[in-house]
PDB file of C-alpha atoms in Angstrom:
ATOM      1  CA  UNK S  55     -20.767  11.053 -12.397  1.00 52.00           C
ATOM      2  CA  UNK S  56     -22.504  10.072  -9.138  1.00 54.00           C
ATOM      3  CA  UNK S  57     -20.954   9.653  -5.691  1.00 56.00           C
ATOM      4  CA  UNK S  58     -20.997   5.880  -6.252  1.00 52.00           C
ATOM      5  CA  UNK S  59     -19.243   6.335  -9.608  1.00 53.00           C
ATOM      6  CA  UNK S  60     -16.691   8.524  -7.822  1.00 55.00           C
ATOM      7  CA  UNK S  61     -15.947   5.685  -5.400  1.00 49.00           C
ATOM      8  CA  UNK S  62     -15.938   2.932  -8.012  1.00 44.00           C
ATOM      9  CA  UNK S  63     -13.502   4.774 -10.267  1.00 47.00           C
ATOM     10  CA  UNK S  64     -10.667   4.229  -7.793  1.00 45.00           C
ATOM     11  CA  UNK S  65     -11.068   0.452  -7.978  1.00 42.00           C
ATOM     12  CA  UNK S  66     -11.172   0.564 -11.770  1.00 40.00           C
ATOM     13  CA  UNK S  67      -7.952   2.558 -11.822  1.00 45.00           C
ATOM     14  CA  UNK S  68      -5.903  -0.086 -10.034  1.00 42.00           C
ATOM     15  CA  UNK S  69      -5.688  -2.591 -12.854  1.00 39.00           C
ATOM     16  CA  UNK S  70      -2.810  -0.840 -14.528  1.00 40.00           C
ATOM     17  CA  UNK S  71      -0.561  -1.027 -11.460  1.00 44.00           C
ATOM     18  CA  UNK S  72      -1.109  -4.563 -10.185  1.00 45.00           C
ATOM     19  CA  UNK S  73       1.843  -6.840 -11.014  1.00 47.00           C
ATOM     20  CA  UNK S  74       0.461  -9.812 -12.899  1.00 49.00           C
ATOM     21  CA  UNK S  75      -3.041  -8.487 -12.446  1.00 55.00           C
ATOM     22  CA  UNK S  76      -3.983 -11.809 -10.768  1.00 69.00           C
ATOM     23  CA  UNK S  77      -6.971 -12.498  -8.560  1.00 79.00           C
ATOM     24  CA  UNK S  78      -4.806 -12.774  -5.409  1.00 74.00           C
ATOM     25  CA  UNK S  79      -3.306  -9.343  -6.052  1.00 67.00           C
ATOM     26  CA  UNK S  80      -6.757  -7.900  -6.660  1.00 73.00           C
ATOM     27  CA  UNK S  81      -8.012  -9.396  -3.397  1.00 73.00           C
ATOM     28  CA  UNK S  82      -5.091  -7.872  -1.499  1.00 70.00           C
ATOM     29  CA  UNK S  83      -5.788  -4.474  -3.046  1.00 69.00           C
ATOM     30  CA  UNK S  84      -9.471  -4.780  -2.236  1.00 72.00           C
ATOM     31  CA  UNK S  85      -8.577  -5.619   1.372  1.00 71.00           C
ATOM     32  CA  UNK S  86      -6.379  -2.534   1.567  1.00 68.00           C
ATOM     33  CA  UNK S  87      -9.184  -0.416   0.116  1.00 71.00           C
ATOM     34  CA  UNK S  88     -11.669  -1.818   2.635  1.00 71.00           C
ATOM     35  CA  UNK S  89      -9.338  -1.098   5.545  1.00 70.00           C
ATOM     36  CA  UNK S  90      -8.750   2.493   4.455  1.00 71.00           C
ATOM     37  CA  UNK S  91     -12.483   3.100   4.019  1.00 78.00           C
ATOM     38  CA  UNK S  92     -13.103   1.634   7.492  1.00 73.00           C
ATOM     39  CA  UNK S  93     -10.858   4.354   8.953  1.00 75.00           C
ATOM     40  CA  UNK S  94     -13.240   7.025   7.644  1.00 88.00           C
ATOM     41  CA  UNK S  95     -16.520   8.096   9.249  1.00 89.00           C
ATOM     42  CA  UNK S  96     -19.855   7.687   7.432  1.00 90.00           C
ATOM     43  CA  UNK S  97     -20.093   9.857   4.327  1.00 93.00           C
ATOM     44  CA  UNK S  98     -22.894  11.934   5.859  1.00 95.00           C
ATOM     45  CA  UNK S  99     -23.846  13.070   9.364  1.00 96.00           C
ATOM     46  CA  UNK S 100     -26.548  15.172  11.014  1.00 97.00           C
ATOM     47  CA  UNK S 101     -26.289  16.277  14.640  1.00 95.00           C
ATOM     48  CA  UNK S 102     -27.197  19.147  16.959  1.00 94.00           C
ATOM     49  CA  UNK S 103     -24.245  21.345  15.943  1.00 96.00           C
ATOM     50  CA  UNK S 104     -23.633  20.384  12.351  1.00 97.00           C
ATOM     51  CA  UNK S 105     -24.735  18.633   9.190  1.00 98.00           C
ATOM     52  CA  UNK S 106     -21.847  17.172   7.206  1.00 98.00           C
ATOM     53  CA  UNK S 107     -21.150  15.206   4.044  1.00 98.00           C
ATOM     54  CA  UNK S 108     -17.954  14.048   2.385  1.00 97.00           C
ATOM     55  CA  UNK S 109     -16.647  12.093  -0.571  1.00 96.00           C
ATOM     56  CA  UNK S 110     -13.208  10.734  -1.379  1.00 93.00           C
ATOM     57  CA  UNK S 111     -11.673   9.005  -4.392  1.00 90.00           C
ATOM     58  CA  UNK S 112      -8.066   7.792  -4.277  1.00 88.00           C
ATOM     59  CA  UNK S 113      -5.996   7.869  -7.448  1.00 83.00           C
ATOM     60  CA  UNK S 114      -5.303   4.151  -7.012  1.00 77.00           C
ATOM     61  CA  UNK S 115      -6.875   1.545  -4.738  1.00 77.00           C
ATOM     62  CA  UNK S 116      -5.649   3.456  -1.677  1.00 81.00           C
ATOM     63  CA  UNK S 117      -4.438   7.014  -1.321  1.00 86.00           C
ATOM     64  CA  UNK S 118      -3.252   9.800   0.919  1.00 91.00           C
ATOM     65  CA  UNK S 119      -6.471  11.820   1.296  1.00 94.00           C
ATOM     66  CA  UNK S 120      -8.563  11.382   4.428  1.00 95.00           C
ATOM     67  CA  UNK S 121     -11.270  13.175   6.355  1.00 96.00           C
ATOM     68  CA  UNK S 122     -12.967  12.929   9.714  1.00 95.00           C
ATOM     69  CA  UNK S 123     -15.669  14.610  11.726  1.00 94.00           C
ATOM     70  CA  UNK S 124     -16.346  13.945  15.383  1.00 92.00           C
ATOM     71  CA  UNK S 125     -19.152  15.066  17.668  1.00 94.00           C
ATOM     72  CA  UNK S 126     -17.484  15.136  21.087  1.00 92.00           C
ATOM     73  CA  UNK S 127     -20.604  16.223  22.934  1.00 92.00           C
ATOM     74  CA  UNK S 128     -18.940  19.583  23.627  1.00 93.00           C
ATOM     75  CA  UNK S 129     -18.100  20.547  20.059  1.00 95.00           C
ATOM     76  CA  UNK S 130     -17.904  19.240  16.494  1.00 96.00           C
ATOM     77  CA  UNK S 131     -14.446  18.618  15.019  1.00 96.00           C
ATOM     78  CA  UNK S 132     -13.597  18.536  11.313  1.00 97.00           C
ATOM     79  CA  UNK S 133     -10.442  17.176   9.667  1.00 97.00           C
ATOM     80  CA  UNK S 134      -9.375  17.077   6.042  1.00 98.00           C
ATOM     81  CA  UNK S 135      -5.866  15.874   5.241  1.00 97.00           C
ATOM     82  CA  UNK S 136      -3.722  15.144   2.201  1.00 96.00           C
ATOM     83  CA  UNK S 137      -0.545  13.070   2.592  1.00 94.00           C
ATOM     84  CA  UNK S 138       2.194  13.740   0.065  1.00 90.00           C
ATOM     85  CA  UNK S 139       2.184  11.417  -2.919  1.00 83.00           C
ATOM     86  CA  UNK S 140      -0.223   8.714  -3.997  1.00 81.00           C
ATOM     87  CA  UNK S 141      -0.849   5.035  -3.457  1.00 85.00           C
ATOM     88  CA  UNK S 142       0.418   2.847  -0.627  1.00 86.00           C
ATOM     89  CA  UNK S 143       3.106   5.176   0.752  1.00 86.00           C
ATOM     90  CA  UNK S 144       0.645   8.074   1.015  1.00 89.00           C
ATOM     91  CA  UNK S 145      -1.989   5.786   2.534  1.00 88.00           C
ATOM     92  CA  UNK S 146       0.419   4.645   5.244  1.00 86.00           C
ATOM     93  CA  UNK S 147       1.338   8.253   6.051  1.00 88.00           C
ATOM     94  CA  UNK S 148      -2.353   9.146   6.233  1.00 91.00           C
ATOM     95  CA  UNK S 149      -2.989   6.201   8.561  1.00 89.00           C
ATOM     96  CA  UNK S 150      -0.238   7.411  10.887  1.00 89.00           C
ATOM     97  CA  UNK S 151      -1.921  10.822  11.142  1.00 92.00           C
ATOM     98  CA  UNK S 152      -5.337   9.251  11.688  1.00 91.00           C
ATOM     99  CA  UNK S 153      -3.866   7.094  14.455  1.00 91.00           C
ATOM    100  CA  UNK S 154      -2.251  10.053  16.198  1.00 91.00           C
ATOM    101  CA  UNK S 155      -5.497  12.021  15.966  1.00 91.00           C
ATOM    102  CA  UNK S 156      -7.443   9.116  17.446  1.00 87.00           C
ATOM    103  CA  UNK S 157      -5.125   9.023  20.456  1.00 82.00           C
ATOM    104  CA  UNK S 158      -4.905  12.796  21.005  1.00 72.00           C
ATOM    105  CA  UNK S 159      -4.397  12.886  24.803  1.00 60.00           C
ATOM    106  CA  UNK S 160      -5.968  16.274  25.517  1.00 70.00           C
ATOM    107  CA  UNK S 161      -9.685  16.397  24.776  1.00 72.00           C
ATOM    108  CA  UNK S 162      -9.620  20.167  25.347  1.00 82.00           C
ATOM    109  CA  UNK S 163      -6.786  20.795  22.878  1.00 89.00           C
ATOM    110  CA  UNK S 164      -7.355  23.584  20.372  1.00 94.00           C
ATOM    111  CA  UNK S 165      -6.513  23.375  16.654  1.00 97.00           C
ATOM    112  CA  UNK S 166      -2.994  24.840  16.941  1.00 97.00           C
ATOM    113  CA  UNK S 167      -2.133  22.526  19.833  1.00 95.00           C
ATOM    114  CA  UNK S 168      -3.402  19.504  17.896  1.00 96.00           C
ATOM    115  CA  UNK S 169      -1.304  20.538  14.884  1.00 96.00           C
ATOM    116  CA  UNK S 170       1.815  20.913  17.020  1.00 96.00           C
ATOM    117  CA  UNK S 171       1.278  17.453  18.483  1.00 94.00           C
ATOM    118  CA  UNK S 172       0.754  15.937  15.018  1.00 95.00           C
ATOM    119  CA  UNK S 173       3.784  17.687  13.560  1.00 95.00           C
ATOM    120  CA  UNK S 174       6.083  16.492  16.320  1.00 93.00           C
ATOM    121  CA  UNK S 175       4.756  12.942  16.025  1.00 92.00           C
ATOM    122  CA  UNK S 176       5.473  12.902  12.284  1.00 92.00           C
ATOM    123  CA  UNK S 177       8.898  14.503  12.638  1.00 92.00           C
ATOM    124  CA  UNK S 178       9.917  11.881  15.225  1.00 89.00           C
ATOM    125  CA  UNK S 179       9.348   9.241  12.582  1.00 80.00           C
ATOM    126  CA  UNK S 180      11.696  11.085  10.202  1.00 67.00           C
ATOM    127  CA  UNK S 181      10.190   9.887   6.916  1.00 70.00           C
ATOM    128  CA  UNK S 182      12.248  11.623   4.199  1.00 68.00           C
ATOM    129  CA  UNK S 183      10.434  13.906   1.756  1.00 66.00           C
ATOM    130  CA  UNK S 184       7.025  13.049   3.211  1.00 82.00           C
ATOM    131  CA  UNK S 185       4.612  15.630   4.578  1.00 94.00           C
ATOM    132  CA  UNK S 186       0.908  16.108   5.193  1.00 96.00           C
ATOM    133  CA  UNK S 187      -1.290  19.133   4.569  1.00 97.00           C
ATOM    134  CA  UNK S 188      -4.218  19.287   6.957  1.00 98.00           C
ATOM    135  CA  UNK S 189      -7.139  21.459   8.048  1.00 98.00           C
ATOM    136  CA  UNK S 190      -8.463  21.115  11.593  1.00 98.00           C
ATOM    137  CA  UNK S 191     -11.605  22.971  12.667  1.00 98.00           C
ATOM    138  CA  UNK S 192     -13.797  23.035  15.771  1.00 97.00           C
ATOM    139  CA  UNK S 193     -17.433  24.191  15.759  1.00 97.00           C
ATOM    140  CA  UNK S 194     -18.773  25.208  19.175  1.00 96.00           C
ATOM    141  CA  UNK S 195     -22.265  25.941  20.532  1.00 96.00           C
ATOM    142  CA  UNK S 196     -21.311  29.608  21.121  1.00 96.00           C
ATOM    143  CA  UNK S 197     -21.352  30.158  17.324  1.00 96.00           C
ATOM    144  CA  UNK S 198     -17.610  29.955  16.775  1.00 97.00           C
ATOM    145  CA  UNK S 199     -15.371  28.162  14.304  1.00 98.00           C
ATOM    146  CA  UNK S 200     -11.810  27.764  15.575  1.00 98.00           C
ATOM    147  CA  UNK S 201      -9.380  26.464  13.008  1.00 98.00           C
ATOM    148  CA  UNK S 202      -5.788  25.908  11.947  1.00 98.00           C
ATOM    149  CA  UNK S 203      -4.714  25.205   8.369  1.00 98.00           C
ATOM    150  CA  UNK S 204      -1.384  23.442   7.804  1.00 98.00           C
ATOM    151  CA  UNK S 205      -0.892  24.052   4.099  1.00 97.00           C
ATOM    152  CA  UNK S 206      -4.150  22.610   2.735  1.00 97.00           C
ATOM    153  CA  UNK S 207      -6.037  24.328  -0.099  1.00 97.00           C
ATOM    154  CA  UNK S 208      -7.849  27.150   1.674  1.00 97.00           C
ATOM    155  CA  UNK S 209     -11.303  25.974   2.782  1.00 98.00           C
ATOM    156  CA  UNK S 210     -14.190  28.325   2.126  1.00 98.00           C
ATOM    157  CA  UNK S 211     -16.568  29.670   4.776  1.00 98.00           C
ATOM    158  CA  UNK S 212     -19.775  30.912   3.184  1.00 97.00           C
ATOM    159  CA  UNK S 213     -22.432  33.001   4.868  1.00 94.00           C
ATOM    160  CA  UNK S 214     -25.366  34.874   3.375  1.00 90.00           C
ATOM    161  CA  UNK S 215     -23.236  37.815   2.298  1.00 89.00           C
ATOM    162  CA  UNK S 216     -19.622  36.798   1.823  1.00 94.00           C
ATOM    163  CA  UNK S 217     -17.013  34.104   1.332  1.00 97.00           C
ATOM    164  CA  UNK S 218     -13.996  33.816   3.639  1.00 97.00           C
ATOM    165  CA  UNK S 219     -10.889  31.802   2.798  1.00 98.00           C
ATOM    166  CA  UNK S 220      -9.452  30.016   5.833  1.00 98.00           C
ATOM    167  CA  UNK S 221      -5.674  30.338   5.575  1.00 98.00           C
ATOM    168  CA  UNK S 222      -4.412  30.922   9.135  1.00 98.00           C
ATOM    169  CA  UNK S 223      -2.203  28.105  10.393  1.00 98.00           C
ATOM    170  CA  UNK S 224       1.310  27.079   9.463  1.00 98.00           C
ATOM    171  CA  UNK S 225       3.419  24.887   7.160  1.00 97.00           C
ATOM    172  CA  UNK S 226       2.600  21.305   6.149  1.00 97.00           C
ATOM    173  CA  UNK S 227       3.090  18.730   8.889  1.00 96.00           C
ATOM    174  CA  UNK S 228       6.237  16.628   9.149  1.00 94.00           C
ATOM    175  CA  UNK S 229       8.774  19.046   7.667  1.00 93.00           C
ATOM    176  CA  UNK S 230      10.249  20.822  10.712  1.00 93.00           C
ATOM    177  CA  UNK S 231       9.906  19.784  14.344  1.00 93.00           C
ATOM    178  CA  UNK S 232      10.174  23.432  15.425  1.00 95.00           C
ATOM    179  CA  UNK S 233       7.343  24.646  13.173  1.00 97.00           C
ATOM    180  CA  UNK S 234       4.858  26.966  14.852  1.00 97.00           C
ATOM    181  CA  UNK S 235       1.116  26.927  14.223  1.00 98.00           C
ATOM    182  CA  UNK S 236      -1.476  29.615  14.735  1.00 98.00           C
ATOM    183  CA  UNK S 237      -5.219  29.374  15.062  1.00 98.00           C
ATOM    184  CA  UNK S 238      -7.998  31.891  14.747  1.00 98.00           C
ATOM    185  CA  UNK S 239     -11.777  31.902  15.069  1.00 97.00           C
ATOM    186  CA  UNK S 240     -14.766  33.222  13.175  1.00 97.00           C
ATOM    187  CA  UNK S 241     -18.273  33.971  14.358  1.00 97.00           C
ATOM    188  CA  UNK S 242     -20.940  31.838  12.700  1.00 97.00           C
ATOM    189  CA  UNK S 243     -24.628  32.188  11.961  1.00 96.00           C
ATOM    190  CA  UNK S 244     -27.038  29.314  11.634  1.00 96.00           C
ATOM    191  CA  UNK S 245     -26.753  27.900   8.129  1.00 97.00           C
ATOM    192  CA  UNK S 246     -23.186  29.047   7.447  1.00 98.00           C
ATOM    193  CA  UNK S 247     -21.324  26.588   5.250  1.00 98.00           C
ATOM    194  CA  UNK S 248     -17.754  25.287   5.397  1.00 98.00           C
ATOM    195  CA  UNK S 249     -16.476  23.706   2.173  1.00 98.00           C
ATOM    196  CA  UNK S 250     -13.022  22.131   1.968  1.00 98.00           C
ATOM    197  CA  UNK S 251     -11.273  20.004  -0.634  1.00 97.00           C
ATOM    198  CA  UNK S 252      -7.908  18.479  -1.422  1.00 96.00           C
ATOM    199  CA  UNK S 253      -5.807  19.784  -4.302  1.00 95.00           C
ATOM    200  CA  UNK S 254      -6.825  16.810  -6.449  1.00 94.00           C
ATOM    201  CA  UNK S 255     -10.173  18.498  -7.059  1.00 96.00           C
ATOM    202  CA  UNK S 256      -8.779  21.959  -7.764  1.00 96.00           C
ATOM    203  CA  UNK S 257      -6.038  20.526 -10.001  1.00 94.00           C
ATOM    204  CA  UNK S 258      -8.346  18.165 -11.932  1.00 93.00           C
ATOM    205  CA  UNK S 259      -7.608  18.662 -15.634  1.00 90.00           C
ATOM    206  CA  UNK S 260     -10.427  19.173 -18.102  1.00 84.00           C
ATOM    207  CA  UNK S 261     -11.419  16.880 -20.925  1.00 72.00           C
ATOM    208  CA  UNK S 262     -13.643  17.274 -23.993  1.00 65.00           C
ATOM    209  CA  UNK S 263     -12.064  20.464 -25.204  1.00 57.00           C
ATOM    210  CA  UNK S 264     -11.165  21.886 -21.783  1.00 57.00           C
ATOM    211  CA  UNK S 265      -7.518  21.170 -22.595  1.00 61.00           C
ATOM    212  CA  UNK S 266      -5.008  21.636 -19.790  1.00 75.00           C
ATOM    213  CA  UNK S 267      -7.331  23.945 -17.866  1.00 88.00           C
ATOM    214  CA  UNK S 268      -7.822  23.012 -14.203  1.00 93.00           C
ATOM    215  CA  UNK S 269     -11.102  22.834 -12.300  1.00 94.00           C
ATOM    216  CA  UNK S 270      -9.768  25.464  -9.903  1.00 95.00           C
ATOM    217  CA  UNK S 271     -11.090  27.320  -6.885  1.00 97.00           C
ATOM    218  CA  UNK S 272     -13.419  29.486  -8.999  1.00 96.00           C
ATOM    219  CA  UNK S 273     -15.443  26.484 -10.208  1.00 97.00           C
ATOM    220  CA  UNK S 274     -15.348  24.896  -6.754  1.00 97.00           C
ATOM    221  CA  UNK S 275     -16.720  28.086  -5.182  1.00 97.00           C
ATOM    222  CA  UNK S 276     -19.290  28.515  -7.936  1.00 97.00           C
ATOM    223  CA  UNK S 277     -20.752  25.046  -7.354  1.00 97.00           C
ATOM    224  CA  UNK S 278     -20.911  25.448  -3.583  1.00 97.00           C
ATOM    225  CA  UNK S 279     -22.301  28.994  -3.704  1.00 97.00           C
ATOM    226  CA  UNK S 280     -25.048  28.231  -6.231  1.00 96.00           C
ATOM    227  CA  UNK S 281     -26.214  25.199  -4.252  1.00 97.00           C
ATOM    228  CA  UNK S 282     -25.542  26.489  -0.729  1.00 95.00           C
ATOM    229  CA  UNK S 283     -29.205  26.228   0.360  1.00 94.00           C
ATOM    230  CA  UNK S 284     -29.317  22.489  -0.397  1.00 97.00           C
ATOM    231  CA  UNK S 285     -28.330  19.745   2.021  1.00 97.00           C
ATOM    232  CA  UNK S 286     -24.616  19.062   2.408  1.00 98.00           C
ATOM    233  CA  UNK S 287     -25.183  15.653   0.803  1.00 97.00           C
ATOM    234  CA  UNK S 288     -26.727  17.292  -2.265  1.00 98.00           C
ATOM    235  CA  UNK S 289     -23.898  19.843  -2.461  1.00 98.00           C
ATOM    236  CA  UNK S 290     -21.293  17.075  -2.422  1.00 97.00           C
ATOM    237  CA  UNK S 291     -23.187  15.115  -5.076  1.00 97.00           C
ATOM    238  CA  UNK S 292     -23.442  18.230  -7.255  1.00 97.00           C
ATOM    239  CA  UNK S 293     -19.712  18.863  -6.851  1.00 97.00           C
ATOM    240  CA  UNK S 294     -18.905  15.286  -7.857  1.00 94.00           C
ATOM    241  CA  UNK S 295     -21.083  15.674 -10.951  1.00 94.00           C
ATOM    242  CA  UNK S 296     -19.432  18.996 -11.842  1.00 95.00           C
ATOM    243  CA  UNK S 297     -15.912  17.547 -11.566  1.00 94.00           C
ATOM    244  CA  UNK S 298     -16.958  14.492 -13.597  1.00 91.00           C
ATOM    245  CA  UNK S 299     -18.456  16.657 -16.324  1.00 92.00           C
ATOM    246  CA  UNK S 300     -15.407  18.929 -16.414  1.00 93.00           C
ATOM    247  CA  UNK S 301     -12.940  16.042 -16.695  1.00 90.00           C
ATOM    248  CA  UNK S 302     -15.225  14.173 -19.124  1.00 86.00           C
ATOM    249  CA  UNK S 303     -15.027  11.057 -16.964  1.00 69.00           C
ATOM    250  CA  UNK S 304     -11.265  10.594 -17.333  1.00 77.00           C
ATOM    251  CA  UNK S 305      -9.497   8.870 -14.457  1.00 74.00           C
ATOM    252  CA  UNK S 306      -8.106  11.383 -11.924  1.00 74.00           C
ATOM    253  CA  UNK S 307      -4.411  12.270 -11.745  1.00 83.00           C
ATOM    254  CA  UNK S 308      -4.539  12.672  -7.949  1.00 88.00           C
ATOM    255  CA  UNK S 309      -6.601  11.670  -4.932  1.00 91.00           C
ATOM    256  CA  UNK S 310      -9.750  13.804  -4.651  1.00 94.00           C
ATOM    257  CA  UNK S 311     -11.683  14.571  -1.450  1.00 96.00           C
ATOM    258  CA  UNK S 312     -14.271  17.135  -0.402  1.00 97.00           C
ATOM    259  CA  UNK S 313     -16.022  17.873   2.896  1.00 98.00           C
ATOM    260  CA  UNK S 314     -19.008  20.193   3.314  1.00 98.00           C
ATOM    261  CA  UNK S 315     -20.304  21.157   6.766  1.00 98.00           C
ATOM    262  CA  UNK S 316     -23.293  23.324   7.715  1.00 98.00           C
ATOM    263  CA  UNK S 317     -23.520  24.972  11.137  1.00 97.00           C
ATOM    264  CA  UNK S 318     -26.908  24.211  12.717  1.00 95.00           C
ATOM    265  CA  UNK S 319     -26.814  25.633  16.283  1.00 81.00           C
TER     266      UNK S 319
END
């Protein structure tokens, strides 16, 4: 399965949920898909601080997974989020978070401060039983990664000798207005790799004799580690192929997103 196949599969999976399955309904779904894709950055990026690549496939035409990376001129910021649920409701929740992030008033805010601001914004809206897991990281020219993880699957930081799981942070966003968030930092070397994914990839269920076994962190790490010297675009493409082979091409049960970033400074 290629990256293009990964993207096309989401459109193919909508036919079973469109009332009447008419052309007007399909056009509306396609418009929603186009809008959600327009909220994302390009799928690959190369700049002075970082090289990045990402892929996302919603379960239906739209979904709750989203990613972003921003070169501010001072640092490079990375976001991967997963709104609770699937489909339109999750997509709307994701769009709210993307909107709040885009209007973050303090350009100097650190990861924990950004998370606190996001959490309070979501809690003010009081959407019952809805929450967002999110990773927020900042790469800086002084060879540091500062990050905060609000309940997302633990991203992996790979260097030449070890793998670190990035767990410091707090609870998912939107549950408690009084939630507290922590951040920490790690020293980086040129070429170090950050790999993050939503739970849709780790929870992907195998096909062709793999039974109910899940793709899991072990396979995710194995793919990234074995191909860590390749470009981030190639790593993402290899990951997509590995998930497709494991699931035997069956349609996903959840939104699936991955982001891979290499530190270049």
